[in-house]
mmCIF file of C-alpha atoms in Angstrom:
data_model
loop_
_atom_site.group_PDB
_atom_site.id
_atom_site.type_symbol
_atom_site.label_atom_id
_atom_site.label_comp_id
_atom_site.label_asym_id
_atom_site.label_seq_id
_atom_site.Cartn_x
_atom_site.Cartn_y
_atom_site.Cartn_z
ATOM 1 C CA MET A 226 53.373 110.637 103.526
ATOM 2 C CA GLU A 227 50.691 113.025 102.391
ATOM 3 C CA VAL A 228 50.234 111.076 99.164
ATOM 4 C CA VAL A 229 49.967 107.777 101.026
ATOM 5 C CA MET A 230 47.339 109.171 103.369
ATOM 6 C CA LYS A 231 45.231 110.384 100.442
ATOM 7 C CA ARG A 232 45.326 106.922 98.923
ATOM 8 C CA LEU A 233 44.237 105.390 102.201
ATOM 9 C CA ILE A 234 41.376 107.832 102.455
ATOM 10 C CA TYR A 235 40.058 107.303 98.942
ATOM 11 C CA ARG A 236 40.353 103.530 98.730
ATOM 12 C CA PRO A 237 37.133 102.865 100.749
ATOM 13 C CA TRP A 238 35.191 105.083 98.375
ATOM 14 C CA LEU A 239 36.572 103.189 95.403
ATOM 15 C CA VAL A 240 35.559 99.878 96.972
ATOM 16 C CA SER A 241 32.071 101.190 97.695
ATOM 17 C CA ALA A 242 31.664 102.478 94.154
ATOM 18 C CA ALA A 243 32.813 99.159 92.731
ATOM 19 C CA LEU A 244 30.381 97.308 94.981
ATOM 20 C CA LEU A 245 27.494 99.544 93.916
ATOM 21 C CA LEU A 246 28.410 99.038 90.267
ATOM 22 C CA PHE A 247 28.456 95.277 90.774
ATOM 23 C CA LEU A 248 25.069 95.338 92.462
ATOM 24 C CA ALA A 249 23.571 97.496 89.716
ATOM 25 C CA VAL A 250 24.869 95.250 86.955
ATOM 26 C CA GLY A 251 24.762 91.877 88.647
ATOM 27 C CA THR A 252 21.492 92.008 90.589
ATOM 28 C CA PRO A 253 18.154 92.054 88.711
ATOM 29 C CA SER A 254 15.960 95.033 89.543
ATOM 30 C CA ARG A 255 12.516 94.505 91.037
ATOM 31 C CA ALA A 256 10.960 95.438 87.676
ATOM 32 C CA GLU A 257 13.162 92.933 85.829
ATOM 33 C CA ASP A 258 12.294 90.241 88.351
ATOM 34 C CA GLN A 259 8.580 90.945 87.969
ATOM 35 C CA SER A 260 8.868 90.855 84.177
ATOM 36 C CA ALA A 261 10.600 87.496 84.347
ATOM 37 C CA ARG A 262 7.909 86.134 86.631
ATOM 38 C CA LEU A 263 5.103 87.524 84.461
ATOM 39 C CA ALA A 264 6.697 85.797 81.469
ATOM 40 C CA GLU A 265 5.738 82.508 83.121
ATOM 41 C CA ILE A 266 2.066 83.243 82.383
ATOM 42 C CA PRO A 267 2.209 82.923 78.565
ATOM 43 C CA LYS A 268 4.509 79.916 78.982
ATOM 44 C CA ALA A 269 1.858 78.248 81.134
ATOM 45 C CA MET A 270 -0.866 79.124 78.627
ATOM 46 C CA LEU A 271 1.199 77.550 75.852
ATOM 47 C CA GLY A 272 1.295 74.399 77.946
ATOM 48 C CA PHE A 273 -2.505 74.272 77.873
ATOM 49 C CA VAL A 274 -2.384 74.829 74.102
ATOM 50 C CA GLU A 275 0.087 71.967 73.648
ATOM 51 C CA ASN A 276 -2.106 69.718 75.795
ATOM 52 C CA ARG A 277 -5.060 70.487 73.499
ATOM 53 C CA GLN A 278 -7.129 72.107 76.241
ATOM 54 C CA ILE A 279 -7.361 75.472 74.474
ATOM 55 C CA SER A 280 -6.506 76.790 71.027
ATOM 56 C CA GLY A 281 -4.988 79.959 72.458
ATOM 57 C CA ALA A 282 -5.375 82.592 75.137
ATOM 58 C CA VAL A 283 -5.061 86.273 75.928
ATOM 59 C CA THR A 284 -4.068 87.195 79.475
ATOM 60 C CA LEU A 285 -3.999 90.593 81.133
ATOM 61 C CA VAL A 286 -2.797 91.532 84.598
ATOM 62 C CA ALA A 287 -3.036 95.049 86.005
ATOM 63 C CA LYS A 288 -1.790 96.409 89.312
ATOM 64 C CA ASP A 289 -2.021 99.855 90.871
ATOM 65 C CA GLY A 290 -3.833 101.228 87.833
ATOM 66 C CA ARG A 291 -1.237 100.023 85.321
ATOM 67 C CA VAL A 292 -1.347 97.109 82.897
ATOM 68 C CA ALA A 293 1.613 94.983 83.945
ATOM 69 C CA GLN A 294 1.130 92.212 81.403
ATOM 70 C CA LEU A 295 -0.887 91.685 78.208
ATOM 71 C CA GLU A 296 0.041 88.652 76.126
ATOM 72 C CA ALA A 297 -1.500 86.447 73.453
ATOM 73 C CA VAL A 298 -0.489 82.866 72.667
ATOM 74 C CA GLY A 299 -1.682 80.122 70.344
ATOM 75 C CA LEU A 300 -4.348 80.382 67.671
ATOM 76 C CA ALA A 301 -7.669 82.200 67.507
ATOM 77 C CA ASP A 302 -8.714 79.845 64.710
ATOM 78 C CA VAL A 303 -6.982 76.496 64.296
ATOM 79 C CA GLU A 304 -8.415 75.595 60.893
ATOM 80 C CA GLY A 305 -7.454 78.963 59.417
ATOM 81 C CA ASN A 306 -4.112 79.086 61.258
ATOM 82 C CA ARG A 307 -5.082 82.548 62.542
ATOM 83 C CA PRO A 308 -2.849 83.636 65.435
ATOM 84 C CA MET A 309 -4.324 84.833 68.686
ATOM 85 C CA GLN A 310 -3.722 88.580 69.017
ATOM 86 C CA LYS A 311 -3.761 90.909 72.004
ATOM 87 C CA ASP A 312 -6.886 92.552 70.557
ATOM 88 C CA SER A 313 -8.676 89.303 69.708
ATOM 89 C CA MET A 314 -12.369 89.448 70.583
ATOM 90 C CA PHE A 315 -14.219 86.825 72.592
ATOM 91 C CA CYS A 316 -17.788 85.985 73.456
ATOM 92 C CA ILE A 317 -17.638 86.760 77.181
ATOM 93 C CA ALA A 318 -21.003 85.095 77.924
ATOM 94 C CA SER A 319 -22.033 85.658 81.556
ATOM 95 C CA MET A 320 -19.289 88.209 82.126
ATOM 96 C CA THR A 321 -21.966 90.416 80.551
ATOM 97 C CA LYS A 322 -23.947 90.296 83.810
ATOM 98 C CA PRO A 323 -21.827 92.788 85.820
ATOM 99 C CA VAL A 324 -22.104 95.201 82.889
ATOM 100 C CA THR A 325 -25.895 94.904 82.938
ATOM 101 C CA ALA A 326 -25.900 95.343 86.714
ATOM 102 C CA THR A 327 -23.833 98.500 86.252
ATOM 103 C CA ALA A 328 -26.423 99.871 83.819
ATOM 104 C CA LEU A 329 -29.176 99.190 86.346
ATOM 105 C CA MET A 330 -27.220 100.884 89.122
ATOM 106 C CA ILE A 331 -26.555 103.971 86.995
ATOM 107 C CA LEU A 332 -30.319 104.498 87.000
ATOM 108 C CA GLU A 333 -30.485 103.774 90.726
ATOM 109 C CA ASP A 334 -27.728 106.346 91.278
ATOM 110 C CA GLU A 335 -29.857 108.888 89.433
ATOM 111 C CA GLY A 336 -32.941 108.132 91.521
ATOM 112 C CA ARG A 337 -34.873 106.769 88.557
ATOM 113 C CA LEU A 338 -35.479 103.396 90.199
ATOM 114 C CA ALA A 339 -34.835 101.606 93.500
ATOM 115 C CA LEU A 340 -33.683 98.040 94.073
ATOM 116 C CA SER A 341 -36.643 97.539 96.391
ATOM 117 C CA ASP A 342 -39.077 98.278 93.546
ATOM 118 C CA PRO A 343 -41.269 95.385 92.395
ATOM 119 C CA VAL A 344 -40.369 94.273 88.881
ATOM 120 C CA SER A 345 -44.042 94.569 87.927
ATOM 121 C CA ARG A 346 -43.750 98.362 88.254
ATOM 122 C CA TYR A 347 -41.748 98.332 85.042
ATOM 123 C CA ILE A 348 -42.844 95.073 83.412
ATOM 124 C CA PRO A 349 -46.591 94.396 83.863
ATOM 125 C CA ALA A 350 -46.234 90.714 82.909
ATOM 126 C CA PHE A 351 -44.606 90.132 86.310
ATOM 127 C CA GLU A 352 -47.877 90.900 88.067
ATOM 128 C CA LYS A 353 -48.964 87.386 87.117
ATOM 129 C CA VAL A 354 -45.948 85.284 88.181
ATOM 130 C CA LYS A 355 -46.877 82.083 90.002
ATOM 131 C CA LEU A 356 -45.298 79.633 92.423
ATOM 132 C CA ASP A 357 -47.059 76.264 92.483
ATOM 133 C CA GLY A 358 -50.018 77.869 90.750
ATOM 134 C CA LYS A 359 -50.377 80.709 93.271
ATOM 135 C CA PRO A 360 -48.883 84.197 93.632
ATOM 136 C CA PRO A 361 -45.643 84.220 95.663
ATOM 137 C CA ALA A 362 -45.683 85.521 99.241
ATOM 138 C CA ARG A 363 -44.215 88.807 98.013
ATOM 139 C CA PRO A 364 -43.463 90.373 94.636
ATOM 140 C CA ILE A 365 -40.111 89.869 92.925
ATOM 141 C CA THR A 366 -37.942 92.981 93.340
ATOM 142 C CA LEU A 367 -35.082 94.359 91.278
ATOM 143 C CA PHE A 368 -32.780 93.339 94.136
ATOM 144 C CA ASP A 369 -33.939 89.733 93.748
ATOM 145 C CA LEU A 370 -33.152 89.816 90.040
ATOM 146 C CA VAL A 371 -29.626 91.191 90.327
ATOM 147 C CA THR A 372 -28.658 88.831 93.191
ATOM 148 C CA HIS A 373 -30.124 85.637 91.654
ATOM 149 C CA THR A 374 -32.647 85.232 94.474
ATOM 150 C CA SER A 375 -35.811 85.846 92.419
ATOM 151 C CA GLY A 376 -36.917 82.239 91.973
ATOM 152 C CA LEU A 377 -36.880 82.574 88.180
ATOM 153 C CA GLY A 378 -35.693 79.497 86.331
ATOM 154 C CA GLY A 379 -35.126 78.271 82.813
ATOM 155 C CA SER A 380 -32.825 79.034 79.918
ATOM 156 C CA GLN A 381 -31.012 82.325 79.507
ATOM 157 C CA GLN A 382 -31.431 82.158 75.724
ATOM 158 C CA ASN A 383 -33.361 84.985 74.077
ATOM 159 C CA GLN A 384 -36.839 84.255 72.747
ATOM 160 C CA GLY A 385 -37.283 86.988 70.139
ATOM 161 C CA THR A 386 -36.803 90.601 71.188
ATOM 162 C CA LEU A 387 -35.674 91.495 74.689
ATOM 163 C CA ALA A 388 -39.235 92.558 75.550
ATOM 164 C CA GLU A 389 -40.649 89.262 74.246
ATOM 165 C CA THR A 390 -37.986 87.261 76.074
ATOM 166 C CA VAL A 391 -38.748 88.910 79.407
ATOM 167 C CA ASP A 392 -42.511 88.539 79.044
ATOM 168 C CA ALA A 393 -41.943 84.830 78.362
ATOM 169 C CA LEU A 394 -39.816 84.542 81.514
ATOM 170 C CA ALA A 395 -42.698 85.953 83.568
ATOM 171 C CA GLU A 396 -44.904 83.084 82.383
ATOM 172 C CA ARG A 397 -42.588 80.405 83.770
ATOM 173 C CA PRO A 398 -43.404 79.008 87.213
ATOM 174 C CA LEU A 399 -41.107 80.217 89.983
ATOM 175 C CA GLN A 400 -38.703 77.708 91.520
ATOM 176 C CA PHE A 401 -38.990 79.091 95.073
ATOM 177 C CA GLU A 402 -40.236 82.066 97.083
ATOM 178 C CA PRO A 403 -38.332 85.244 96.164
ATOM 179 C CA GLY A 404 -35.441 85.976 98.500
ATOM 180 C CA THR A 405 -35.319 82.552 100.167
ATOM 181 C CA LYS A 406 -32.668 80.826 98.031
ATOM 182 C CA TRP A 407 -29.885 81.552 95.583
ATOM 183 C CA GLN A 408 -30.137 80.041 92.112
ATOM 184 C CA TYR A 409 -28.314 81.227 89.018
ATOM 185 C CA SER A 410 -31.029 82.503 86.727
ATOM 186 C CA PRO A 411 -31.977 84.739 83.778
ATOM 187 C CA GLY A 412 -32.990 87.471 86.222
ATOM 188 C CA VAL A 413 -30.274 89.783 84.892
ATOM 189 C CA THR A 414 -31.956 89.581 81.485
ATOM 190 C CA VAL A 415 -35.020 91.111 83.107
ATOM 191 C CA CYS A 416 -32.778 93.855 84.532
ATOM 192 C CA GLY A 417 -31.736 94.703 80.979
ATOM 193 C CA ARG A 418 -35.348 95.150 79.947
ATOM 194 C CA VAL A 419 -35.991 97.336 83.006
ATOM 195 C CA VAL A 420 -33.096 99.548 81.875
ATOM 196 C CA GLU A 421 -34.774 99.905 78.476
ATOM 197 C CA VAL A 422 -38.115 100.845 80.001
ATOM 198 C CA VAL A 423 -36.736 103.359 82.507
ATOM 199 C CA ALA A 424 -34.150 104.929 80.183
ATOM 200 C CA GLY A 425 -36.492 105.044 77.208
ATOM 201 C CA MET A 426 -33.893 103.679 74.796
ATOM 202 C CA PRO A 427 -32.729 100.249 73.560
ATOM 203 C CA PHE A 428 -30.577 98.412 76.078
ATOM 204 C CA GLU A 429 -27.521 98.198 73.842
ATOM 205 C CA GLU A 430 -27.693 101.935 73.116
ATOM 206 C CA PHE A 431 -27.783 102.688 76.831
ATOM 207 C CA LEU A 432 -24.661 100.573 77.389
ATOM 208 C CA ALA A 433 -22.852 102.291 74.530
ATOM 209 C CA GLU A 434 -23.841 105.798 75.640
ATOM 210 C CA ARG A 435 -23.359 105.457 79.381
ATOM 211 C CA ILE A 436 -20.575 102.865 79.726
ATOM 212 C CA PHE A 437 -18.688 101.816 76.599
ATOM 213 C CA ARG A 438 -18.038 105.155 74.891
ATOM 214 C CA PRO A 439 -17.142 107.037 78.093
ATOM 215 C CA LEU A 440 -14.681 104.288 79.032
ATOM 216 C CA GLY A 441 -13.209 103.923 75.542
ATOM 217 C CA MET A 442 -14.410 100.316 75.229
ATOM 218 C CA LYS A 443 -14.449 100.390 71.424
ATOM 219 C CA ASP A 444 -14.484 96.612 70.984
ATOM 220 C CA THR A 445 -17.331 95.706 73.341
ATOM 221 C CA THR A 446 -20.603 94.999 71.557
ATOM 222 C CA PHE A 447 -23.494 92.596 71.091
ATOM 223 C CA ARG A 448 -23.018 92.721 67.313
ATOM 224 C CA PRO A 449 -19.422 92.674 66.059
ATOM 225 C CA THR A 450 -18.942 94.535 62.786
ATOM 226 C CA PRO A 451 -17.557 92.603 59.789
ATOM 227 C CA GLU A 452 -14.093 93.956 60.623
ATOM 228 C CA GLN A 453 -14.416 93.017 64.295
ATOM 229 C CA ALA A 454 -15.726 89.566 63.356
ATOM 230 C CA LYS A 455 -12.339 88.845 61.767
ATOM 231 C CA ARG A 456 -10.823 89.143 65.260
ATOM 232 C CA VAL A 457 -13.340 86.952 67.102
ATOM 233 C CA ALA A 458 -11.802 83.770 68.523
ATOM 234 C CA THR A 459 -13.365 80.467 67.487
ATOM 235 C CA LEU A 460 -15.089 78.289 70.075
ATOM 236 C CA TYR A 461 -13.625 74.799 70.598
ATOM 237 C CA GLN A 462 -14.656 71.618 72.394
ATOM 238 C CA PRO A 463 -12.893 68.311 73.162
ATOM 239 C CA GLY A 464 -12.369 66.148 70.092
ATOM 240 C CA LYS A 465 -13.997 62.739 69.848
ATOM 241 C CA ASP A 466 -10.605 61.061 70.179
ATOM 242 C CA GLY A 467 -10.004 62.746 73.526
ATOM 243 C CA GLN A 468 -6.631 63.976 72.289
ATOM 244 C CA SER A 469 -7.642 67.023 70.268
ATOM 245 C CA ILE A 470 -10.038 69.946 70.113
ATOM 246 C CA GLN A 471 -12.634 70.630 67.441
ATOM 247 C CA ARG A 472 -14.765 73.577 66.417
ATOM 248 C CA ALA A 473 -17.987 73.963 68.415
ATOM 249 C CA GLU A 474 -21.265 75.734 67.726
ATOM 250 C CA HIS A 475 -23.346 77.550 70.348
ATOM 251 C CA TRP A 476 -26.190 80.060 70.179
ATOM 252 C CA LEU A 477 -24.364 82.448 72.514
ATOM 253 C CA ASN A 478 -21.456 83.193 70.181
ATOM 254 C CA GLU A 479 -23.394 83.493 66.933
ATOM 255 C CA ILE A 480 -22.583 86.707 65.086
ATOM 256 C CA SER A 481 -25.632 88.202 63.412
ATOM 257 C CA GLU A 482 -27.043 91.654 62.727
ATOM 258 C CA ASP A 483 -30.463 90.274 63.661
ATOM 259 C CA ARG A 484 -29.516 88.980 67.080
ATOM 260 C CA SER A 485 -31.217 90.613 70.061
ATOM 261 C CA PRO A 486 -28.979 91.857 72.870
ATOM 262 C CA ASN A 487 -28.780 89.334 75.700
ATOM 263 C CA PRO A 488 -28.180 91.142 79.020
ATOM 264 C CA SER A 489 -27.216 87.864 80.702
ATOM 265 C CA GLY A 490 -24.577 86.736 78.262
ATOM 266 C CA GLY A 491 -24.426 88.307 74.822
ATOM 267 C CA LEU A 492 -21.421 90.627 74.774
ATOM 268 C CA PHE A 493 -18.206 90.258 72.790
ATOM 269 C CA SER A 494 -15.148 92.065 74.131
ATOM 270 C CA THR A 495 -11.364 92.181 74.443
ATOM 271 C CA ALA A 496 -9.063 91.824 77.429
ATOM 272 C CA ALA A 497 -8.082 95.497 77.222
ATOM 273 C CA ASP A 498 -11.689 96.718 77.120
ATOM 274 C CA LEU A 499 -12.664 94.604 80.104
ATOM 275 C CA ALA A 500 -9.651 95.830 82.051
ATOM 276 C CA ARG A 501 -10.884 99.400 81.611
ATOM 277 C CA PHE A 502 -14.324 98.440 82.906
ATOM 278 C CA TYR A 503 -12.809 96.669 85.916
ATOM 279 C CA GLN A 504 -10.437 99.547 86.608
ATOM 280 C CA MET A 505 -13.410 101.911 86.682
ATOM 281 C CA ILE A 506 -15.048 99.718 89.320
ATOM 282 C CA LEU A 507 -11.780 99.386 91.260
ATOM 283 C CA ASN A 508 -11.442 103.187 91.208
ATOM 284 C CA GLY A 509 -14.855 103.568 92.811
ATOM 285 C CA GLY A 510 -16.830 104.246 89.625
ATOM 286 C CA GLU A 511 -14.501 106.591 87.720
ATOM 287 C CA LEU A 512 -11.807 106.276 85.056
ATOM 288 C CA ASP A 513 -9.846 108.988 83.253
ATOM 289 C CA GLY A 514 -12.218 111.694 84.420
ATOM 290 C CA GLN A 515 -15.351 109.798 83.390
ATOM 291 C CA ARG A 516 -17.621 108.996 86.335
ATOM 292 C CA ILE A 517 -19.936 106.070 85.638
ATOM 293 C CA LEU A 518 -21.129 105.252 89.166
ATOM 294 C CA SER A 519 -20.874 106.854 92.577
ATOM 295 C CA ASP A 520 -18.302 105.434 94.956
ATOM 296 C CA ALA A 521 -21.069 104.492 97.404
ATOM 297 C CA THR A 522 -22.906 102.506 94.734
ATOM 298 C CA VAL A 523 -19.756 100.601 93.778
ATOM 299 C CA ARG A 524 -19.269 99.639 97.420
ATOM 300 C CA GLU A 525 -22.842 98.346 97.579
ATOM 301 C CA MET A 526 -22.394 96.341 94.378
ATOM 302 C CA THR A 527 -19.148 94.682 95.423
ATOM 303 C CA ARG A 528 -20.002 93.476 98.916
ATOM 304 C CA VAL A 529 -21.887 90.283 99.781
ATOM 305 C CA ARG A 530 -25.631 90.935 99.573
ATOM 306 C CA THR A 531 -26.928 87.366 99.829
ATOM 307 C CA GLY A 532 -26.338 86.837 103.544
ATOM 308 C CA ASP A 533 -25.740 83.220 104.484
ATOM 309 C CA LEU A 534 -27.357 81.759 101.360
ATOM 310 C CA THR A 535 -25.231 79.146 99.587
ATOM 311 C CA THR A 536 -24.152 80.483 96.201
ATOM 312 C CA GLY A 537 -22.155 79.217 93.184
ATOM 313 C CA PHE A 538 -19.955 78.457 91.396
ATOM 314 C CA THR A 539 -17.029 77.550 93.623
ATOM 315 C CA PRO A 540 -16.922 77.121 97.421
ATOM 316 C CA GLY A 541 -16.494 80.156 99.657
ATOM 317 C CA ASN A 542 -18.350 82.673 97.507
ATOM 318 C CA GLY A 543 -21.199 85.081 98.131
ATOM 319 C CA TRP A 544 -23.040 87.350 95.722
ATOM 320 C CA GLY A 545 -23.168 91.099 95.360
ATOM 321 C CA LEU A 546 -25.155 93.126 92.831
ATOM 322 C CA GLY A 547 -24.213 91.356 89.610
ATOM 323 C CA TRP A 548 -20.825 90.280 90.984
ATOM 324 C CA CYS A 549 -19.567 87.054 92.527
ATOM 325 C CA ILE A 550 -17.684 87.861 95.751
ATOM 326 C CA VAL A 551 -14.859 85.741 97.190
ATOM 327 C CA ARG A 552 -15.810 85.480 100.845
ATOM 328 C CA GLU A 553 -13.475 82.665 101.955
ATOM 329 C CA PRO A 554 -10.599 82.077 99.488
ATOM 330 C CA GLN A 555 -10.069 78.380 98.769
ATOM 331 C CA GLY A 556 -9.305 76.069 95.883
ATOM 332 C CA VAL A 557 -9.198 78.062 92.664
ATOM 333 C CA THR A 558 -9.608 81.319 94.648
ATOM 334 C CA ALA A 559 -7.030 80.478 97.357
ATOM 335 C CA MET A 560 -4.526 83.032 96.055
ATOM 336 C CA LEU A 561 -7.088 85.865 95.987
ATOM 337 C CA SER A 562 -7.880 88.226 98.859
ATOM 338 C CA PRO A 563 -11.202 88.094 100.709
ATOM 339 C CA GLY A 564 -13.485 90.596 99.021
ATOM 340 C CA THR A 565 -12.176 89.900 95.516
ATOM 341 C CA PHE A 566 -15.053 90.175 93.045
ATOM 342 C CA GLY A 567 -15.585 89.175 89.445
ATOM 343 C CA HIS A 568 -17.428 86.879 87.080
ATOM 344 C CA GLY A 569 -16.724 84.066 84.670
ATOM 345 C CA GLY A 570 -18.243 83.139 81.327
ATOM 346 C CA ALA A 571 -19.531 79.847 79.953
ATOM 347 C CA PHE A 572 -16.654 79.614 77.473
ATOM 348 C CA GLY A 573 -13.864 79.974 80.031
ATOM 349 C CA THR A 574 -13.358 83.731 80.064
ATOM 350 C CA GLN A 575 -12.671 85.122 83.542
ATOM 351 C CA GLY A 576 -12.382 88.610 85.021
ATOM 352 C CA TRP A 577 -11.560 89.281 88.692
ATOM 353 C CA VAL A 578 -10.682 92.348 90.757
ATOM 354 C CA ASP A 579 -8.682 92.061 93.991
ATOM 355 C CA PRO A 580 -9.212 95.411 95.752
ATOM 356 C CA GLN A 581 -6.786 94.655 98.593
ATOM 357 C CA ARG A 582 -3.918 94.179 96.154
ATOM 358 C CA LYS A 583 -5.343 96.632 93.594
ATOM 359 C CA MET A 584 -5.025 93.902 90.973
ATOM 360 C CA ILE A 585 -7.084 92.960 87.925
ATOM 361 C CA PHE A 586 -6.983 89.505 86.314
ATOM 362 C CA VAL A 587 -8.437 88.914 82.828
ATOM 363 C CA LEU A 588 -8.270 85.491 81.164
ATOM 364 C CA MET A 589 -9.679 85.148 77.647
ATOM 365 C CA ILE A 590 -10.179 81.696 76.144
ATOM 366 C CA GLN A 591 -12.982 80.081 74.091
ATOM 367 C CA ARG A 592 -13.853 76.513 74.929
ATOM 368 C CA THR A 593 -16.856 74.445 75.961
ATOM 369 C CA GLY A 594 -17.312 70.932 77.266
ATOM 370 C CA PHE A 595 -14.415 71.116 79.744
ATOM 371 C CA GLY A 596 -16.468 71.318 82.944
ATOM 372 C CA ASN A 597 -16.939 74.227 85.345
ATOM 373 C CA SER A 598 -14.887 77.069 83.880
ATOM 374 C CA ASP A 599 -14.918 78.964 87.186
ATOM 375 C CA GLY A 600 -13.106 76.085 88.865
ATOM 376 C CA ALA A 601 -10.738 75.251 86.006
ATOM 377 C CA ASP A 602 -7.021 74.613 86.498
ATOM 378 C CA ILE A 603 -6.194 77.163 83.820
ATOM 379 C CA ARG A 604 -7.857 79.926 85.853
ATOM 380 C CA GLY A 605 -6.117 78.904 89.061
ATOM 381 C CA MET A 606 -2.688 78.726 87.439
ATOM 382 C CA PHE A 607 -3.099 82.106 85.734
ATOM 383 C CA GLN A 608 -4.113 83.831 88.955
ATOM 384 C CA GLN A 609 -1.382 82.160 91.003
ATOM 385 C CA LEU A 610 1.366 83.127 88.564
ATOM 386 C CA ALA A 611 0.117 86.721 88.479
ATOM 387 C CA VAL A 612 0.070 86.989 92.273
ATOM 388 C CA ASP A 613 3.506 85.364 92.538
ATOM 389 C CA ALA A 614 4.904 87.829 90.011
ATOM 390 C CA LEU A 615 3.578 91.053 91.490
ATOM 391 C CA CYS A 616 3.041 90.399 95.182
ATOM 392 C CA GLN A 617 6.344 88.920 96.346
#
């Protein structure tokens, strides 16, 4: 009887142990489920490769300070059959602008300039800017430049040195009174020159000394070395037959030792480097013990500073200091939280930070002639798959 009772007592424990073993073996863990979902991202990118919309892509997703996914698919160079790699470099075009804005705000943090300062305080050529042949109602300020409300118009292409380029911009007629409208402009280029003047060193040296080296961004530069150039992805455009892609040429992605730094769009970088920059911003200006900006300054940069002005490039956005801010998620931003900030580049590269979810999205492609890259299906699909994988 005693033996029987012991068996009756222990059987429930055996059943429970068997059930736990079954659950451990038979049910995917949360991490395994997330990995499976994240694996859908490179599959989707391969679909765009097969449809001849891109040659290849690098995608990176980070959450809670950790890189959850970094994958490369397709080719960096079709003609040379060079595979896309996780450390492939890309011309990030206008994704350079938040970096330039960060440089400006480092100096503001240090009390060496103020956003309310007139640009002419640092660049005398701006004393002579004209609107319809007359001086504007008020001077252009640094705030106007970094929020695209200055009234400056024209190409963002360099015209000689950075100093020469900015002086030439001051000679162009303004498009509207400063502060009254939003219009994407080369104003951030002027910010880069202001950084040079105030810091007393070339713009690219300031970026390297105060941002890139402290953050370990070893592959972010205006002038890729010969070794780095071997990793730069080729730019492609739609083929004439409408069924293929072909190599494209553009002044922005030219690699030359003689090229002047373009603060509005001249940087080359990698997904991993950009993720470190974005993580620093998400952390409130610090990464791995290196403080780049104060927390208060980061908050000022990443909130809407353009009021009710209509801004680009997709509906529902506002503008911060160098950053596009998702005010009302919709369309290609529907899966992002209000307050998400980031920037795109002319060749399809995208980088966005969702502070509510503590997520970073980096999409690296190189294409032109496919329409508004900020509103592209490839961006929307990438972001949606990342959110689905990590936020369920």
